[in-house]
Short mmCIF file of C-alpha atoms in Angstrom, two decimals:
data_model
loop_
_atom_site.label_atom_id
_atom_site.label_comp_id
_atom_site.label_asym_id
_atom_site.label_seq_id
_atom_site.Cartn_x
_atom_site.Cartn_y
_atom_site.Cartn_z
CA MET P 9 25.86 59.29 187.03
CA LYS P 10 23.17 58.72 184.39
CA LYS P 11 24.53 55.25 183.82
CA LEU P 12 24.25 54.41 187.52
CA LEU P 13 20.69 55.70 187.60
CA LEU P 14 19.76 53.56 184.61
CA LEU P 15 21.30 50.45 186.16
CA GLY P 16 19.44 51.12 189.39
CA THR P 17 16.17 51.55 187.52
CA PHE P 18 16.65 48.28 185.63
CA ALA P 19 17.46 46.44 188.87
CA LEU P 20 14.34 47.83 190.55
CA LEU P 21 12.14 46.86 187.61
CA ALA P 22 13.60 43.34 187.58
CA ALA P 23 12.97 42.98 191.31
CA CYS P 24 9.40 44.20 190.99
CA SER P 25 8.81 41.80 188.09
CA GLY P 26 10.12 38.86 190.14
CA VAL P 27 7.87 39.68 193.09
CA LYS P 28 4.90 40.14 190.78
CA LYS P 29 5.40 36.74 189.14
CA THR P 30 5.77 35.08 192.54
CA GLN P 31 2.58 36.76 193.75
CA GLU P 32 0.74 35.68 190.58
CA ALA P 33 1.82 32.06 191.12
CA LEU P 34 0.58 32.24 194.72
CA ASN P 35 -2.75 33.81 193.74
CA SER P 36 -3.37 31.15 191.07
CA GLY P 37 -2.72 28.28 193.47
CA ASN P 38 0.67 27.37 192.04
CA TYR P 39 2.15 27.25 195.51
CA VAL P 40 5.20 25.16 194.67
CA THR P 41 6.12 27.51 191.83
CA ALA P 42 5.75 30.50 194.16
CA MET P 43 7.96 28.81 196.76
CA ASN P 44 10.59 27.92 194.15
CA LYS P 45 10.82 31.53 193.00
CA ALA P 46 11.00 32.86 196.58
CA ILE P 47 13.58 30.28 197.70
CA LYS P 48 15.81 31.14 194.73
CA GLN P 49 15.82 34.83 195.63
CA LEU P 50 16.31 34.28 199.36
CA ALA P 51 19.12 31.77 198.79
CA ASP P 52 21.10 34.58 197.13
CA ASN P 53 20.59 37.04 200.00
CA LYS P 54 18.00 36.33 202.69
CA THR P 55 18.77 39.45 204.78
CA LYS P 56 18.38 41.94 201.94
CA LYS P 57 15.58 44.36 202.80
CA GLY P 58 14.36 44.34 199.22
CA HIS P 59 13.69 40.59 199.61
CA GLN P 60 11.22 41.01 202.45
CA GLN P 61 8.28 40.41 200.14
CA TYR P 62 9.73 37.04 199.18
CA VAL P 63 9.86 36.06 202.88
CA LEU P 64 6.17 36.84 203.28
CA LEU P 65 5.23 35.13 200.02
CA LEU P 66 7.20 32.01 200.98
CA GLU P 67 5.53 31.93 204.38
CA GLU P 68 2.05 32.18 202.87
CA ALA P 69 2.69 29.75 200.01
CA PHE P 70 4.17 27.14 202.37
CA ALA P 71 1.17 27.28 204.72
CA LYS P 72 -1.39 27.09 201.93
CA ASN P 73 0.43 24.25 200.13
CA ALA P 74 0.75 22.21 203.33
CA GLN P 75 -2.95 22.65 204.08
CA ARG P 76 -4.01 21.70 200.56
CA GLU P 77 -1.77 18.63 200.43
CA GLN P 78 -2.94 17.44 203.84
CA GLU P 79 -6.56 17.78 202.75
CA ARG P 80 -5.79 15.92 199.53
CA ILE P 81 -4.06 13.11 201.42
CA SER P 82 -6.99 12.84 203.85
CA PHE P 83 -9.45 12.63 200.97
CA LEU P 84 -7.47 9.94 199.14
CA GLN P 85 -7.09 7.90 202.32
CA LYS P 86 -10.81 8.03 203.02
CA ASP P 87 -11.53 6.91 199.46
CA GLY P 88 -9.80 3.64 200.32
CA ASN P 89 -8.67 2.88 196.76
CA PRO P 90 -5.14 1.39 196.81
CA ALA P 91 -4.54 3.02 193.44
CA ASN P 92 -4.37 6.31 195.39
CA LEU P 93 -1.31 5.19 197.34
CA GLU P 94 1.10 6.57 194.74
CA GLY P 95 -0.51 10.01 194.95
CA ILE P 96 -0.41 9.93 198.76
CA TYR P 97 3.23 8.81 198.77
CA ASN P 98 4.27 11.56 196.34
CA SER P 99 2.43 14.20 198.38
CA TYR P 100 4.29 13.20 201.54
CA LEU P 101 7.59 13.27 199.65
CA GLN P 102 6.84 16.74 198.27
CA LEU P 103 5.98 18.10 201.71
CA LYS P 104 9.21 16.72 203.15
CA GLN P 105 11.38 17.96 200.26
CA LEU P 106 9.97 21.50 200.52
CA GLN P 107 10.76 21.58 204.23
CA GLU P 108 14.31 20.41 203.49
CA ARG P 109 14.77 23.24 200.97
CA ILE P 110 13.45 25.91 203.30
CA SER P 111 15.25 24.69 206.44
CA PRO P 112 18.75 25.98 205.47
CA LEU P 113 17.29 29.50 205.04
CA LEU P 114 15.91 29.70 208.58
CA PRO P 115 15.53 31.89 210.48
CA LEU P 116 13.90 34.36 208.10
CA SER P 117 13.09 37.73 209.63
CA VAL P 118 10.07 39.92 208.93
CA TYR P 119 11.54 43.33 209.77
CA ASP P 120 8.40 45.46 209.76
CA GLU P 121 6.62 43.09 212.17
CA ASN P 122 9.71 42.40 214.30
CA ARG P 123 9.24 38.64 214.11
CA ALA P 124 10.54 35.49 212.47
CA ALA P 125 8.62 34.00 209.58
CA GLU P 126 6.63 31.01 210.73
CA PHE P 127 6.91 27.60 209.06
CA LYS P 128 5.14 24.73 210.81
CA PHE P 129 7.37 21.83 209.95
CA LYS P 130 6.28 18.25 210.51
CA ASN P 131 8.20 14.99 210.51
CA TYR P 132 6.72 12.92 207.69
CA ASN P 133 9.17 10.01 207.88
CA THR P 134 6.71 7.60 209.50
CA GLU P 135 3.97 8.40 206.97
CA ILE P 136 6.43 8.10 204.06
CA VAL P 137 7.76 4.72 205.18
CA GLN P 138 4.29 3.34 205.91
CA THR P 139 2.84 4.57 202.61
CA LYS P 140 5.87 3.32 200.68
CA ASN P 141 5.43 -0.16 202.15
CA GLU P 142 1.72 -0.19 201.35
CA LEU P 143 2.38 1.10 197.85
CA SER P 144 5.13 -1.49 197.34
CA GLN P 145 2.79 -4.32 198.30
CA TYR P 146 0.12 -2.93 195.97
CA LEU P 147 2.49 -2.54 193.02
CA TYR P 148 4.02 -5.98 193.55
CA GLY P 149 0.62 -7.65 193.83
CA ASN P 150 -0.73 -5.83 190.79
CA ALA P 151 2.34 -6.68 188.69
CA THR P 152 2.29 -10.30 189.80
CA ASN P 153 -1.36 -10.57 188.85
CA LEU P 154 -0.62 -9.10 185.42
CA LEU P 155 2.21 -11.57 184.88
CA THR P 156 0.01 -14.48 185.85
CA ASN P 157 -3.06 -13.49 183.87
CA ALA P 158 -1.57 -11.50 180.99
CA ALA P 159 -3.78 -11.47 177.92
CA ASN P 160 -1.17 -9.88 175.65
CA LYS P 161 2.28 -8.34 175.60
CA PHE P 162 0.96 -4.97 176.68
CA ASP P 163 -0.01 -6.53 180.02
CA TYR P 164 3.57 -7.71 180.48
CA ARG P 165 4.82 -4.22 179.64
CA GLN P 166 2.45 -2.68 182.15
CA ALA P 167 3.71 -5.16 184.74
CA TYR P 168 7.27 -4.15 183.87
CA ASP P 169 6.49 -0.44 184.34
CA GLU P 170 4.91 -1.12 187.74
CA LEU P 171 7.88 -3.20 188.85
CA LYS P 172 10.33 -0.62 187.54
CA TYR P 173 8.65 2.10 189.60
CA LEU P 174 8.59 -0.25 192.60
CA ASN P 175 12.32 -0.86 192.20
CA GLU P 176 12.94 2.90 192.11
CA ILE P 177 11.07 3.69 195.34
CA ASN P 178 11.94 0.46 197.18
CA PRO P 179 15.05 -1.23 195.72
CA GLY P 180 15.42 -4.90 196.58
CA PHE P 181 11.77 -5.41 197.50
CA GLN P 182 11.16 -9.17 197.46
CA ASN P 183 12.05 -10.61 194.02
CA THR P 184 11.21 -7.48 192.03
CA ALA P 185 14.35 -7.70 189.86
CA SER P 186 13.66 -11.23 188.64
CA LYS P 187 10.01 -10.43 187.95
CA MET P 188 11.10 -7.35 185.99
CA GLU P 189 13.29 -9.53 183.81
CA GLU P 190 10.43 -11.99 183.32
CA ALA P 191 8.04 -9.17 182.35
CA TYR P 192 10.61 -7.71 179.96
CA GLN P 193 11.32 -10.98 178.18
CA LYS P 194 7.61 -11.77 177.80
CA GLY P 195 6.77 -8.24 176.69
CA LEU P 196 9.38 -8.14 173.93
CA ASP P 197 8.49 -8.16 170.26
CA TYR P 198 10.91 -10.33 168.31
CA VAL P 199 11.50 -9.27 164.72
CA LYS P 200 13.33 -11.47 162.23
CA VAL P 201 15.03 -9.63 159.40
CA GLU P 202 15.50 -11.05 155.92
CA LEU P 203 17.27 -9.57 152.91
CA LYS P 204 16.15 -10.67 149.46
CA ASN P 205 17.83 -9.96 146.14
CA ASP P 206 15.47 -10.07 143.17
CA THR P 207 17.95 -8.36 140.83
CA GLN P 208 20.53 -9.75 138.44
CA GLN P 209 23.33 -7.97 140.29
CA ILE P 210 25.43 -9.16 143.19
CA ILE P 211 24.98 -7.22 146.42
CA PRO P 212 28.42 -6.59 147.94
CA GLU P 213 28.90 -8.69 151.06
CA ARG P 214 30.13 -5.64 152.99
CA LEU P 215 26.96 -3.68 152.13
CA GLU P 216 24.75 -6.59 153.14
CA GLU P 217 26.54 -6.89 156.49
CA GLU P 218 26.24 -3.17 157.20
CA LEU P 219 22.57 -3.03 156.22
CA LEU P 220 21.82 -5.84 158.64
CA ASP P 221 24.00 -4.54 161.47
CA PHE P 222 21.31 -3.01 163.66
CA ASN P 223 23.83 -2.32 166.44
CA THR P 224 25.21 0.58 164.39
CA TYR P 225 21.79 2.13 163.77
CA GLY P 226 21.41 3.54 167.28
CA ILE P 227 17.80 2.36 167.36
CA ASN P 228 16.30 2.89 170.81
CA ASN P 229 13.32 0.55 170.66
CA PHE P 230 13.13 -0.90 174.15
CA TRP P 231 10.39 -3.40 173.37
CA ALA P 232 11.71 -4.79 170.07
CA GLN P 233 14.66 -7.00 169.23
CA PHE P 234 15.81 -7.47 165.63
CA HIS P 235 17.43 -10.75 164.67
CA THR P 236 19.17 -11.06 161.32
CA GLN P 237 19.96 -14.69 162.16
CA PRO P 238 16.70 -16.10 163.56
CA LEU P 239 16.92 -18.52 166.47
CA ASN P 240 14.97 -21.76 166.47
CA ASP P 241 13.76 -21.45 170.06
CA ILE P 242 12.12 -18.03 169.60
CA LYS P 243 8.61 -17.47 168.33
CA TYR P 244 8.87 -14.34 166.19
CA ASP P 245 6.14 -11.72 166.23
CA TYR P 246 7.09 -9.76 163.14
CA ALA P 247 9.21 -10.12 160.03
CA MET P 248 11.04 -7.31 158.33
CA TYR P 249 11.86 -7.87 154.68
CA LEU P 250 14.39 -5.81 152.77
CA ASP P 251 13.78 -6.63 149.10
CA PHE P 252 16.18 -5.39 146.43
CA LYS P 253 13.99 -4.94 143.35
CA GLU P 254 16.45 -3.43 140.88
CA ILE P 255 20.08 -2.44 140.64
CA ASN P 256 20.95 -0.48 137.51
CA ILE P 257 24.53 0.35 136.64
CA SER P 258 25.25 2.57 133.67
CA PRO P 259 28.05 1.90 131.14
CA GLU P 260 31.34 3.66 131.69
CA GLN P 261 31.27 6.89 129.69
CA VAL P 262 33.89 9.48 128.81
CA ASN P 263 32.34 12.68 127.46
CA GLU P 264 34.57 15.10 125.61
CA THR P 265 34.02 18.83 125.25
CA GLN P 266 36.23 21.12 123.16
CA VAL P 267 36.62 24.81 123.97
CA ILE P 268 38.60 27.28 121.89
CA LYS P 269 40.18 30.00 124.02
CA GLU P 270 41.82 33.18 122.78
CA LYS P 271 43.57 35.87 124.77
CA LEU P 272 45.74 38.95 124.25
CA ILE P 273 48.99 38.57 126.15
CA LYS P 274 51.95 40.85 126.69
CA ASP P 275 54.77 40.15 124.20
CA GLY P 276 57.66 42.47 124.91
CA PHE P 277 57.67 46.20 124.23
CA GLU P 278 58.47 48.78 121.54
CA TYR P 279 59.78 52.34 121.58
CA VAL P 280 57.55 55.30 120.86
CA LEU P 281 58.84 57.44 118.02
CA ASP P 282 58.39 61.19 117.68
CA ASN P 283 57.40 63.02 114.48
CA ASN P 284 60.96 62.88 113.29
CA GLY P 285 61.21 59.13 113.64
CA ASN P 286 63.42 59.29 116.68
CA VAL P 287 62.78 57.57 120.03
CA ALA P 288 60.58 59.86 122.08
CA LYS P 289 61.77 60.98 125.52
CA ASP P 290 59.81 61.65 128.70
CA SER P 291 60.32 64.72 130.91
CA LEU P 292 63.31 63.06 132.61
CA GLY P 293 64.96 62.21 129.31
CA ASN P 294 64.19 58.51 129.42
CA ASP P 295 63.14 56.54 126.34
CA ILE P 296 59.39 56.03 126.19
CA LYS P 297 58.37 52.37 125.79
CA VAL P 298 54.95 50.73 125.44
CA ASP P 299 53.90 47.09 125.84
CA LYS P 300 53.37 44.93 122.81
CA PHE P 301 50.47 42.43 122.77
CA LYS P 302 49.73 39.41 120.66
CA LYS P 303 46.75 37.09 120.38
CA VAL P 304 47.29 33.49 121.45
CA LYS P 305 44.96 30.58 120.86
CA CYS P 306 44.46 27.24 122.58
CA ASP P 307 42.19 24.27 121.94
CA PHE P 308 41.09 23.00 125.37
CA TYR P 309 39.70 19.45 125.66
CA ARG P 310 37.67 18.62 128.78
CA PHE P 311 36.99 14.94 129.50
CA THR P 312 34.33 13.82 132.00
CA GLN P 313 34.29 10.24 133.23
CA VAL P 314 30.78 9.28 134.36
CA LYS P 315 29.27 6.13 135.81
CA SER P 316 26.13 5.81 137.92
CA ALA P 317 24.36 3.20 140.01
CA GLN P 318 20.71 3.16 141.07
CA ILE P 319 19.12 0.91 143.67
CA GLY P 320 15.41 0.31 144.03
CA ALA P 321 14.21 -1.61 147.07
CA LYS P 322 11.27 -2.06 149.41
CA VAL P 323 11.04 -2.50 153.17
CA SER P 324 7.98 -4.30 154.48
CA PHE P 325 6.86 -5.43 157.92
CA MET P 326 4.59 -8.43 158.46
CA ASP P 327 2.67 -9.51 161.54
CA LEU P 328 3.53 -13.20 161.75
CA GLN P 329 0.62 -13.93 164.08
CA THR P 330 -2.02 -12.71 161.62
CA GLY P 331 -0.08 -13.09 158.38
CA GLN P 332 -0.97 -9.50 157.50
CA GLN P 333 1.44 -6.91 156.15
CA VAL P 334 1.74 -4.06 158.63
CA ASN P 335 3.64 -1.44 156.63
CA SER P 336 5.57 -1.11 153.42
CA TYR P 337 8.05 1.58 152.38
CA PRO P 338 9.80 2.14 149.04
CA LEU P 339 13.54 2.68 149.12
CA SER P 340 15.70 4.21 146.44
CA SER P 341 19.25 5.44 146.25
CA GLN P 342 21.66 6.67 143.61
CA PHE P 343 25.39 7.21 143.37
CA VAL P 344 27.13 9.04 140.53
CA PHE P 345 30.85 8.76 139.93
CA GLU P 346 32.27 11.75 138.04
CA HIS P 347 35.87 12.67 137.34
CA ILE P 348 37.07 15.55 135.14
CA TYR P 349 40.47 15.96 133.54
CA ALA P 350 41.76 17.81 130.48
CA ASN P 351 44.50 18.36 127.92
CA TYR P 352 45.14 20.93 125.24
CA SER P 353 46.84 21.84 122.00
CA GLY P 354 48.15 25.27 121.21
CA ASP P 355 49.35 28.01 123.53
CA ARG P 356 48.23 27.23 127.13
CA ARG P 357 48.71 30.89 128.04
CA ALA P 358 45.27 31.47 126.52
CA LEU P 359 43.66 29.44 129.32
CA ASP P 360 42.18 30.80 132.53
CA ASN P 361 43.53 29.50 135.85
CA ASP P 362 40.53 27.24 136.53
CA LEU P 363 41.11 25.46 133.24
CA VAL P 364 44.86 25.19 133.77
CA ALA P 365 44.19 23.37 137.07
CA LEU P 366 42.39 20.59 135.17
CA LEU P 367 45.50 19.97 133.07
CA ASN P 368 47.20 18.55 136.17
CA LEU P 369 44.61 15.77 136.33
CA ALA P 370 44.57 12.55 134.37
CA ALA P 371 42.08 9.78 133.72
CA VAL P 372 41.46 7.41 136.63
CA PRO P 373 40.16 3.85 136.69
CA PHE P 374 36.38 3.58 136.86
CA PRO P 375 34.99 2.05 140.10
CA THR P 376 33.94 -1.57 139.81
CA ASN P 377 30.24 -2.41 139.70
CA GLU P 378 30.54 -3.81 143.22
CA GLN P 379 32.00 -0.54 144.52
CA MET P 380 29.30 1.47 142.75
CA VAL P 381 26.55 -0.59 144.39
CA TYR P 382 28.23 -0.24 147.78
CA ASP P 383 28.51 3.54 147.42
CA ALA P 384 24.85 3.78 146.40
CA GLY P 385 24.02 1.73 149.49
CA GLU P 386 25.47 4.38 151.83
CA ASP P 387 22.39 6.53 151.38
CA LEU P 388 20.21 3.44 151.54
CA LYS P 389 21.49 2.67 155.05
CA ALA P 390 20.48 6.11 156.30
CA ARG P 391 16.99 5.76 154.81
CA LEU P 392 16.55 2.27 156.24
CA LYS P 393 17.62 3.48 159.68
CA ASP P 394 14.97 6.20 159.60
CA ILE P 395 12.25 3.75 158.55
CA VAL P 396 13.08 1.28 161.31
CA ARG P 397 13.09 4.08 163.87
CA ARG P 398 9.68 5.33 162.73
CA ASN P 399 8.06 1.90 162.54
CA SER P 400 7.10 1.16 166.14
CA PHE P 401 5.81 -2.22 167.24
CA ASN P 402 4.78 -0.95 170.67
#
């Protein structure tokens, strides 16, 4: 019983909180938010008596929002600025969409007043179509003007954005698609990429290919194209240089460490003698025996094969129009090869299990210098990817 009362109390508090938040949204002029909250509750159960407040709040919020939007539309129309067409168009769309969300809930009853909630719907289709056509003409004309009189690539990008929006609200309008492609191509930044090796080491061909494979980097830079093999018919805006300054590879080393291990181990048993020199007996008459221990010793030799590679590089970006360096970033990476194995002399029973495991390992061939450089380059690729992502040309 107590559990049911608690659940009922929690449900009542939750309901009161929902109504309060809806009322607060209405009082602060957030009419759409208030309607969204009310519609969500009424969609679950519109006839529930506890939802009556949501019916009244929805009715009031709808009326106030419609009035405000109509006044806003009237003001923007009187202003006469074609730049206002987008705002007018979106207002009409919002008014229509709200009606379409409320319509499936109707009729909504107000029980205490014995009436149906009133929603003055209006058909906005004519206004939407007319405004969309006017807005389409405005966007197309504005984008065309930008394409014709562009002073820089940002003008082409603005033209592209206008045409993209036009294509979303009015697909197939005149030759929007072809003009979008024109704006995109003219708004692109072309970046040629060059790799330089100022070291005395050979950069593995596989590493070079992977460093310059921008398709695997997942770089989402809409307005930049990177070319590792520059084309003659393209005027490049920027250059990206990846300069290898140093590649250091250490000699192959085998370090030896000797450890002396001693341990007491069980080595059979012996009988316990009584005071008379006879074998002592327990209470059941059995001979009493005790374990014998002996100390064993083992010389353990641990061998560690070590070889390391370090890469030092620099990434720089240059504006080819001005000849000025835009940004420069240091790059460094290291890879360490390490392999441990061991052998012993003496009694291996003196060794702990972790040391015994190393006895099963043997020396392995050291990686080649080429492989070491490639492995060090794995981390370099991740760092380069991050730099290219952060360096925006937009």
